[in-house]
PDB file of C-alpha atoms in Angstrom:
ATOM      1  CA  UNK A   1      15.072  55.530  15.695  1.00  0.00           C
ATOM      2  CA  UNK A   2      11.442  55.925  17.387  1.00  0.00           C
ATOM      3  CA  UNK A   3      11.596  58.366  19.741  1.00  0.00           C
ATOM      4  CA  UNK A   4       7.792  59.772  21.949  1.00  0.00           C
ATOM      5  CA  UNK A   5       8.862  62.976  24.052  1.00  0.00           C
ATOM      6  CA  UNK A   6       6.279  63.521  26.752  1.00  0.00           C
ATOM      7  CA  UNK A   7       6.059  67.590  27.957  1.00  0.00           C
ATOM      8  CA  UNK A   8       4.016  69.562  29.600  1.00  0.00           C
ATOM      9  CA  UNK A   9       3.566  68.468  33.280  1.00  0.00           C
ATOM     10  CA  UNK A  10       4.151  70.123  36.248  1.00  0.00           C
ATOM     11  CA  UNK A  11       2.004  71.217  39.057  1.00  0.00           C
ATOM     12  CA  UNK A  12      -1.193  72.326  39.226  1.00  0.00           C
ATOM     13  CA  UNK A  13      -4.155  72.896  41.503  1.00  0.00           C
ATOM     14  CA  UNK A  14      -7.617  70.995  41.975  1.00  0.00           C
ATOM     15  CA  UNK A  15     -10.295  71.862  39.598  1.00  0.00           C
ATOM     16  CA  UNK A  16      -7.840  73.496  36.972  1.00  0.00           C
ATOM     17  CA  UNK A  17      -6.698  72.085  33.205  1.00  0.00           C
ATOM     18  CA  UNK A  18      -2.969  71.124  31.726  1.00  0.00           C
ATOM     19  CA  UNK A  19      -2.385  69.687  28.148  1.00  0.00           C
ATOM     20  CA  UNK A  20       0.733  67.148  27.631  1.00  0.00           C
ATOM     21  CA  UNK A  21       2.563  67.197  24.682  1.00  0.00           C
ATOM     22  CA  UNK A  22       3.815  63.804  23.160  1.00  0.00           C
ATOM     23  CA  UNK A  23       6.020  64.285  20.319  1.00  0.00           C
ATOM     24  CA  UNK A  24       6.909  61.949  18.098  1.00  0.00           C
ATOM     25  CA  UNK A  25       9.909  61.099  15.558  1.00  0.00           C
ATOM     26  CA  UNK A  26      11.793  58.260  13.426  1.00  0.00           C
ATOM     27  CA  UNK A  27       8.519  56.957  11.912  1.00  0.00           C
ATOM     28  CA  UNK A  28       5.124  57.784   9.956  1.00  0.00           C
ATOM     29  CA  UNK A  29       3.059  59.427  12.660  1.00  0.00           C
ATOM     30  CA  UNK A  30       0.275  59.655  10.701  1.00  0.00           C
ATOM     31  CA  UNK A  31       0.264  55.775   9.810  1.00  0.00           C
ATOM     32  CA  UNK A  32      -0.149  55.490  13.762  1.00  0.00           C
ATOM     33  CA  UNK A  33      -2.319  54.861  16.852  1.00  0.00           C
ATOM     34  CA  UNK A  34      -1.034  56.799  19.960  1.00  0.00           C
ATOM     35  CA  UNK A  35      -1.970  55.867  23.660  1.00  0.00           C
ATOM     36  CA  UNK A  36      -1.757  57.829  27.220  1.00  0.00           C
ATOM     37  CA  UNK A  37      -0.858  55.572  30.375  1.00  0.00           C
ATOM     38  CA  UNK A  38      -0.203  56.683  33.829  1.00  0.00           C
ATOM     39  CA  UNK A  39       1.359  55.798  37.053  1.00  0.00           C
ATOM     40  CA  UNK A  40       0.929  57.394  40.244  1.00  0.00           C
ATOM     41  CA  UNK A  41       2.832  57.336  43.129  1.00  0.00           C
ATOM     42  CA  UNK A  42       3.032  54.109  44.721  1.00  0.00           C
ATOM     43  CA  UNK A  43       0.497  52.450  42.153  1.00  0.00           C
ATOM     44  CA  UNK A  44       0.209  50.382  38.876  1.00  0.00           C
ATOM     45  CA  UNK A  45       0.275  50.896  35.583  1.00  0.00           C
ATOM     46  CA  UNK A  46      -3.243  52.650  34.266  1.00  0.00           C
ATOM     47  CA  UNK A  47      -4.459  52.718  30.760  1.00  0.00           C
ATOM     48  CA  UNK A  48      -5.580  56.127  30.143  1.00  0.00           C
ATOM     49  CA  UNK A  49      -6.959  56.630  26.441  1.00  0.00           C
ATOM     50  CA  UNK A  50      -6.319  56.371  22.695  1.00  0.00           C
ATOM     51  CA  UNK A  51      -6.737  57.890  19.341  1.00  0.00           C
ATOM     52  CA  UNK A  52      -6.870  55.735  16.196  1.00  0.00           C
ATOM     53  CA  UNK A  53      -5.170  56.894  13.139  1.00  0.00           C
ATOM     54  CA  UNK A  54      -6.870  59.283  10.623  1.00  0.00           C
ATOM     55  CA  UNK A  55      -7.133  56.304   8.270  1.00  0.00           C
ATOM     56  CA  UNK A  56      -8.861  54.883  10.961  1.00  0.00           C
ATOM     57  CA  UNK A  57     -11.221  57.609  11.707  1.00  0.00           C
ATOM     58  CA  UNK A  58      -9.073  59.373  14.264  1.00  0.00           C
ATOM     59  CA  UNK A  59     -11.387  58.167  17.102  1.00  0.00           C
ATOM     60  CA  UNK A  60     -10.882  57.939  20.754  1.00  0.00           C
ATOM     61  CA  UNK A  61     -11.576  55.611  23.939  1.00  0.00           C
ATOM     62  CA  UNK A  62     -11.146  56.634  27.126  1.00  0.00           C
ATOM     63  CA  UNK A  63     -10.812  54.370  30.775  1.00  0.00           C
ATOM     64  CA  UNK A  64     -13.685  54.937  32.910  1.00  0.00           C
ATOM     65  CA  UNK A  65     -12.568  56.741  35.300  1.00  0.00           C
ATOM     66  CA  UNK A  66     -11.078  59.817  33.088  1.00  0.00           C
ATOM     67  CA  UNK A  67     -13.968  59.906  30.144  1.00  0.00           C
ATOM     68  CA  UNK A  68     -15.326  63.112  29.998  1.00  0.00           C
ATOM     69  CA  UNK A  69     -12.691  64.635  32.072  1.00  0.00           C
ATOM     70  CA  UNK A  70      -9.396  64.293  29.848  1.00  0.00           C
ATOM     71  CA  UNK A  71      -9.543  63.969  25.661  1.00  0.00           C
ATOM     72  CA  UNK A  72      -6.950  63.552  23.206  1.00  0.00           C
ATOM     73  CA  UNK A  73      -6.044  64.861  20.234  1.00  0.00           C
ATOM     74  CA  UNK A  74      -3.503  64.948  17.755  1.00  0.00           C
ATOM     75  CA  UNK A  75      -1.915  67.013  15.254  1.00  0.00           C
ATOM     76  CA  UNK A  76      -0.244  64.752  12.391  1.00  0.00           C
ATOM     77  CA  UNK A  77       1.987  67.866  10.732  1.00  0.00           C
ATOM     78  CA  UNK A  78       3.448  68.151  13.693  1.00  0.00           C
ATOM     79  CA  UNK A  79       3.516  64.248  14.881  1.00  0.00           C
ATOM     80  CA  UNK A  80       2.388  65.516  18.408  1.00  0.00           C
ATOM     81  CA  UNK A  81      -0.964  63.361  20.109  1.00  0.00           C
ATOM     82  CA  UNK A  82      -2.216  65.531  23.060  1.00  0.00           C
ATOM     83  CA  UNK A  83      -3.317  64.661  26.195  1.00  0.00           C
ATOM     84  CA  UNK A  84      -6.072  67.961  27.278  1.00  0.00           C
ATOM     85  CA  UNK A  85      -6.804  67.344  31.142  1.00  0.00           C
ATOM     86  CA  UNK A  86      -9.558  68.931  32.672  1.00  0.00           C
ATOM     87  CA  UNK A  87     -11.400  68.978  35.522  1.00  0.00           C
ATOM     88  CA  UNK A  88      -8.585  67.808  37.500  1.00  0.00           C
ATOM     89  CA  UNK A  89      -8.342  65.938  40.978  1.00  0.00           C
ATOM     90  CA  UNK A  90      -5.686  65.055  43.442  1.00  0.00           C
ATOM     91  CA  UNK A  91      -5.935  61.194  42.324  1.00  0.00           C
ATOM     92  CA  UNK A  92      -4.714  62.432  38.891  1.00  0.00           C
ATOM     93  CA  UNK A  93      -1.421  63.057  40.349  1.00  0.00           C
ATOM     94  CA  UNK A  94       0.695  60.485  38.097  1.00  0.00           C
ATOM     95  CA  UNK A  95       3.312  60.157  35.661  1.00  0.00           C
ATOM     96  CA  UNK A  96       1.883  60.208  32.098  1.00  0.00           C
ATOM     97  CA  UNK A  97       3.313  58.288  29.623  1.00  0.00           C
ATOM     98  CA  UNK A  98       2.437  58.186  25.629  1.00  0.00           C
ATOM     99  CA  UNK A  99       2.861  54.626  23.450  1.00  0.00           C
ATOM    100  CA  UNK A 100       2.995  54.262  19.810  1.00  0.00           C
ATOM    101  CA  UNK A 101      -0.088  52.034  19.218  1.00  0.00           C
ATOM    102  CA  UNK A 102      -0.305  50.476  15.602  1.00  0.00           C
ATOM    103  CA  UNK A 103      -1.401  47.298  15.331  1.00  0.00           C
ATOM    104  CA  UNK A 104       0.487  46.610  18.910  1.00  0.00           C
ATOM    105  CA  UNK A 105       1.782  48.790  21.644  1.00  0.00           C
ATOM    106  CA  UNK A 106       5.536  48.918  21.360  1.00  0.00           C
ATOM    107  CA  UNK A 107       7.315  52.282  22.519  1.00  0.00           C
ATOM    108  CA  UNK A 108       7.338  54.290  24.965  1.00  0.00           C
ATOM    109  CA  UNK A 109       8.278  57.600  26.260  1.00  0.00           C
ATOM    110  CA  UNK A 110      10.022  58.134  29.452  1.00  0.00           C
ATOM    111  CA  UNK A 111       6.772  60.293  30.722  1.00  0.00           C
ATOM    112  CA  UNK A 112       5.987  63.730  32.272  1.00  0.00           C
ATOM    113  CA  UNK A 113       4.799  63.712  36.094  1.00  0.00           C
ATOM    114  CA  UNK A 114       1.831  65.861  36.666  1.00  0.00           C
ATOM    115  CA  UNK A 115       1.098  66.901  40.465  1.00  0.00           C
ATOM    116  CA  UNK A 116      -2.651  67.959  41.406  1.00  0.00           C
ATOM    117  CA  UNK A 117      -2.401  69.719  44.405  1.00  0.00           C
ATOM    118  CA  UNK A 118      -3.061  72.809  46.286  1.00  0.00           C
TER     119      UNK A 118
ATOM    120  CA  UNK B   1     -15.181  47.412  34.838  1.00  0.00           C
ATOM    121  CA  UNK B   2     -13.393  44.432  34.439  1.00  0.00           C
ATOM    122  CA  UNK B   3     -10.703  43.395  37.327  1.00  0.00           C
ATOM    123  CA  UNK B   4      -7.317  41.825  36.370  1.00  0.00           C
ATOM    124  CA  UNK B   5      -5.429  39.811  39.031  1.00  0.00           C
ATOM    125  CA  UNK B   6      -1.844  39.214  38.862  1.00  0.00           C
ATOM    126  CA  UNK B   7       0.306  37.666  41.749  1.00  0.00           C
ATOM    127  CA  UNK B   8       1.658  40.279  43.713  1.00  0.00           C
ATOM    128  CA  UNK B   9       4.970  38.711  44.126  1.00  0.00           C
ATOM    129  CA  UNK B  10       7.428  36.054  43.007  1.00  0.00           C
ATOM    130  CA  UNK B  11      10.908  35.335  43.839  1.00  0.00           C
ATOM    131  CA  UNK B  12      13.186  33.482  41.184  1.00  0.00           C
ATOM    132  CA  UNK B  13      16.771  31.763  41.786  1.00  0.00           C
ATOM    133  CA  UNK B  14      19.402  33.031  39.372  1.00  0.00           C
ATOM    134  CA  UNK B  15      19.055  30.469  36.390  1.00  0.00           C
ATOM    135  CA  UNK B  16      15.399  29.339  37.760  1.00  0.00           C
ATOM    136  CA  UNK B  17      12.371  29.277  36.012  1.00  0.00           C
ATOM    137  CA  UNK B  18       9.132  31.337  37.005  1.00  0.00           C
ATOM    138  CA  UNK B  19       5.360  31.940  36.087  1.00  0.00           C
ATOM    139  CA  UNK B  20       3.255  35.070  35.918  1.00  0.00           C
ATOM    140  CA  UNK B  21      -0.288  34.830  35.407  1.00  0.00           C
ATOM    141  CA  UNK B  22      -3.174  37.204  33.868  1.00  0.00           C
ATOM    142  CA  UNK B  23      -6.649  36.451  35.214  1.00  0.00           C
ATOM    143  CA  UNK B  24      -9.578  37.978  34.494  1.00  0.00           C
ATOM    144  CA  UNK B  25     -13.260  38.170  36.354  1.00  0.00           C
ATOM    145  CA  UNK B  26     -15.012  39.343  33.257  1.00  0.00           C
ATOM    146  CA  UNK B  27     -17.525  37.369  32.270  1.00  0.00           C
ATOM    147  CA  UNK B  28     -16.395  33.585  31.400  1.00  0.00           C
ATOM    148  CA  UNK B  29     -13.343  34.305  33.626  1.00  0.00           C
ATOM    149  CA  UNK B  30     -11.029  32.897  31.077  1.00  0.00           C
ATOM    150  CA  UNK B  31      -8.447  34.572  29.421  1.00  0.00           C
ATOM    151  CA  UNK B  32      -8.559  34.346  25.743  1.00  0.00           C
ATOM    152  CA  UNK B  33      -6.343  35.324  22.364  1.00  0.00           C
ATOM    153  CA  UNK B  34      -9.327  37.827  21.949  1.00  0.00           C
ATOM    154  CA  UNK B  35      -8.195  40.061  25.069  1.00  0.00           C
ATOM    155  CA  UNK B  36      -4.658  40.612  23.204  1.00  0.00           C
ATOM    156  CA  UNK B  37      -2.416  40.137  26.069  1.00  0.00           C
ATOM    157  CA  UNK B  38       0.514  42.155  26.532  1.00  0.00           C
ATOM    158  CA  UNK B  39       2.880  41.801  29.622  1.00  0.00           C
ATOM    159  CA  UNK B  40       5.446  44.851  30.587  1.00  0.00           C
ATOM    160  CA  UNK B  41       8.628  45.098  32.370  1.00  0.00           C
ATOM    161  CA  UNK B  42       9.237  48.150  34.774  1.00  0.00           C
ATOM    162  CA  UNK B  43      12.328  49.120  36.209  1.00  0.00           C
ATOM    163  CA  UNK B  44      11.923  51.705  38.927  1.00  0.00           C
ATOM    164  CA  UNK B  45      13.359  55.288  37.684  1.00  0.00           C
ATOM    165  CA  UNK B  46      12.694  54.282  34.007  1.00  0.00           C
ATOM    166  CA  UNK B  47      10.134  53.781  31.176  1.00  0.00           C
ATOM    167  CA  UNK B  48       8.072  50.432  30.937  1.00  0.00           C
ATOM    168  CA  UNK B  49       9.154  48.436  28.257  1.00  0.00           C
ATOM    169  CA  UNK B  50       6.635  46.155  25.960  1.00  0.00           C
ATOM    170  CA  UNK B  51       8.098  42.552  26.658  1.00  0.00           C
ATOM    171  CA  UNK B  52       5.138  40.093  25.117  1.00  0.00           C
ATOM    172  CA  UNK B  53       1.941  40.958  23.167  1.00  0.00           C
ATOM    173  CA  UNK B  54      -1.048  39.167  22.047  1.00  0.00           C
ATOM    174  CA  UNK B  55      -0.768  36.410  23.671  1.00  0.00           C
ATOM    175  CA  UNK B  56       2.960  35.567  22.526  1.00  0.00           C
ATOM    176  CA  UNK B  57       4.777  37.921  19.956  1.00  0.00           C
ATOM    177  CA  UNK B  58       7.826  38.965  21.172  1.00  0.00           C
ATOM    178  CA  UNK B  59       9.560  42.559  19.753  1.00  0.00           C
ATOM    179  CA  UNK B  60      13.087  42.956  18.918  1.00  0.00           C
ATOM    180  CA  UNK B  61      14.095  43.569  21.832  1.00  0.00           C
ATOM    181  CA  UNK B  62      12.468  41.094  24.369  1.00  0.00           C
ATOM    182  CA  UNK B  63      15.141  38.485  25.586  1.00  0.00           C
ATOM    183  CA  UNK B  64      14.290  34.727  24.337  1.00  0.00           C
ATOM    184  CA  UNK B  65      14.273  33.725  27.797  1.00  0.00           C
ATOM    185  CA  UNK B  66      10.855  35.405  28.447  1.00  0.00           C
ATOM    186  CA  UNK B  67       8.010  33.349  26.429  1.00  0.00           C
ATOM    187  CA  UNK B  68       4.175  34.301  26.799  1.00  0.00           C
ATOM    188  CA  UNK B  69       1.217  31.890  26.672  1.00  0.00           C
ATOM    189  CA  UNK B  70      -1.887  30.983  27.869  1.00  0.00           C
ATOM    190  CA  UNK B  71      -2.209  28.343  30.759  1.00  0.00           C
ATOM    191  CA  UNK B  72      -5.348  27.294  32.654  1.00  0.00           C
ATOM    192  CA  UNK B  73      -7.651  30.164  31.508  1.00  0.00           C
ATOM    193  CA  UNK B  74      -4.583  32.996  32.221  1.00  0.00           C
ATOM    194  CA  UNK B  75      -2.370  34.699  30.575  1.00  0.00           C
ATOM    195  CA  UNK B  76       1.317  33.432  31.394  1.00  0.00           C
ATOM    196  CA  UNK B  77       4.745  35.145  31.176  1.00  0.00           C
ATOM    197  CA  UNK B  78       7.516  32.371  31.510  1.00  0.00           C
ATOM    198  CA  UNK B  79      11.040  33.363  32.567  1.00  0.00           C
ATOM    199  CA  UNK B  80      13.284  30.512  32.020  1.00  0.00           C
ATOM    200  CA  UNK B  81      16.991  31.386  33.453  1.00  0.00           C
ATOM    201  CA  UNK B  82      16.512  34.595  35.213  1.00  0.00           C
ATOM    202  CA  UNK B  83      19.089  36.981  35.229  1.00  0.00           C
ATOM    203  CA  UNK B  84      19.771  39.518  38.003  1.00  0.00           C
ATOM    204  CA  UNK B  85      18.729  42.386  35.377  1.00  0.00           C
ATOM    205  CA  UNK B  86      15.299  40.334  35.384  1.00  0.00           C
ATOM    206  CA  UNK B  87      14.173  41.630  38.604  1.00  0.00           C
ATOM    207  CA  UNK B  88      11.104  44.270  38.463  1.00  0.00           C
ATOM    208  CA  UNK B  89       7.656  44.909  38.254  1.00  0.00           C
ATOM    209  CA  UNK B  90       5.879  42.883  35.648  1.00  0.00           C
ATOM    210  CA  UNK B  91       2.416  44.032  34.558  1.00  0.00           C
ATOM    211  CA  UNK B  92      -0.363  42.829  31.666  1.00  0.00           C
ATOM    212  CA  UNK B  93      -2.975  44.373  30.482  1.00  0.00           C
ATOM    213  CA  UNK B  94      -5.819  43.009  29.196  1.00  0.00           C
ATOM    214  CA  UNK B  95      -7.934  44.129  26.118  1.00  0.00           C
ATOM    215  CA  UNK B  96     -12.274  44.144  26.881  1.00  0.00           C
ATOM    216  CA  UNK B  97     -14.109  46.064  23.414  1.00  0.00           C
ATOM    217  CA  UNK B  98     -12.375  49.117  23.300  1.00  0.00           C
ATOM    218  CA  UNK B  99     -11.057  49.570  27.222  1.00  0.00           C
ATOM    219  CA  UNK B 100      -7.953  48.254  28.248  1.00  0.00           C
ATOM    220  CA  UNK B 101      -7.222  47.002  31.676  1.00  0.00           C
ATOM    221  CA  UNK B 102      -3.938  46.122  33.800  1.00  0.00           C
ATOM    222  CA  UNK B 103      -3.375  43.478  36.180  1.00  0.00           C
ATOM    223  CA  UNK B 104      -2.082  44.870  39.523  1.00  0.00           C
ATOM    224  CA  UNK B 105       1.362  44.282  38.720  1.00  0.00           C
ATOM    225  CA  UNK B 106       3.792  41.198  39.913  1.00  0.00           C
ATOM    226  CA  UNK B 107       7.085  42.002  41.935  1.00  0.00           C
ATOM    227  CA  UNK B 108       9.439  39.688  40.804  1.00  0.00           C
ATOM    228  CA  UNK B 109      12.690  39.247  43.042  1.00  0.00           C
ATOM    229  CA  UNK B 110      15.666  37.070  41.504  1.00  0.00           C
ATOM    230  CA  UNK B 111      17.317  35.620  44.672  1.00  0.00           C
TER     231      UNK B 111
END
């Protein structure tokens, strides 16, 4: 069964950094693609980022309006993707969620709310 | 960036049929296979859950009543026979060379 495990939220202030976990089981992680979304309060859905496979080249893309701010990783012995936030600002207040993205985006993980505030 | 426009509400009759579209005002305005559509259902209190992609794949999981397609330029997300369990936000997202963009969601109400 394909389970994504999102950790690592909580609150923190403006300005400051948090890293999100997304842990993966019941398939190949290494054969995958892994994508962050978000939703903040009140709001729609928001792509956040992505990081091909290493077969792939293990590259990322990032929405506009978080590139150069927030970067993702991932560790395949592990099968955790990261999500390193930085810079952080009260409209980043959201819950993050992680997808498995091969060749589509299928699951999901039930997400990790993060709270920028001071 | 490019701007995706969904209705922002609908309202269904138990066993009706309804529409969502997918619009886009990126360049040719017209929604294409190339922009991989995917449409997602979210319940409040719960994780979104991957209903339609590229255009019209369903998973395993996504009830043959819902049907994607594309209709007059859009993206479309059919819904023929809602259910009570049907009602909730309904989102796509929209695929533009690398960046991915959602619509602003559609509340759909089965009454």
């Amino acid at each position: 069964e394909v389970q994504l495990v999102e950790s690592g939220g909580g609150l923190v202030k403006p300005g400051r950094s948090l890293r999100l976990s997304c842990t993966a089981s019941g398939f190949t992680f290494g054969d995958y693609g892994m994508s962050w979304f978000r939703q903040a309060p009140g709001k729609g859905l928001e792509w956040v980022g992505f990081i091909r496979s290493k077969p792939y080249g293990g590259t990322t893309e990032y929405a506009a309006s978080v590139k150069g701010r927030f970067a993702i990783s991932r560790d395949d012995s592990k099968s955790i993707a990261y999500l390193h936030m930085n810079s952080l600002k009260t409209e980043d207040t959201a819950v993050y969620y992680c997808t498995r993205d091969g060749d589509i985006t299928d699951y999901w993980g039930q997400g990790t709310l993060v709270t920028v505030s001071s | 960036q490019a701007v995706v426009t969904q209705e922002p509400s609908l309202t269904v009759s138990p066993g009706g049929t309804v529409t969502l579209t997918c619009g886009s005002s990126t360049g040719t305005g017209v929604v294409t296979s190339g922009h991989n559509p995917y449409w997602f259902q979210h319940k409040p209190g719960q994780a979104p859950r991957t209903l339609i992609y590229h255009t019209r794949n369903k998973h395993s999981w996504t009830p043959a009543r819902f049907s994607g397609s594309l209709l007059g330029g859009k993206a479309a997300l059919t819904l023929s026979g809602a259910q009570p369990e049907d009602e909730a936000e309904y989102y796509c997202l929209l695929s533009y060379s690398g960046a991915r963009v959602f619509g602003g969601g559609t509340k759909l109400t089965v009454l």
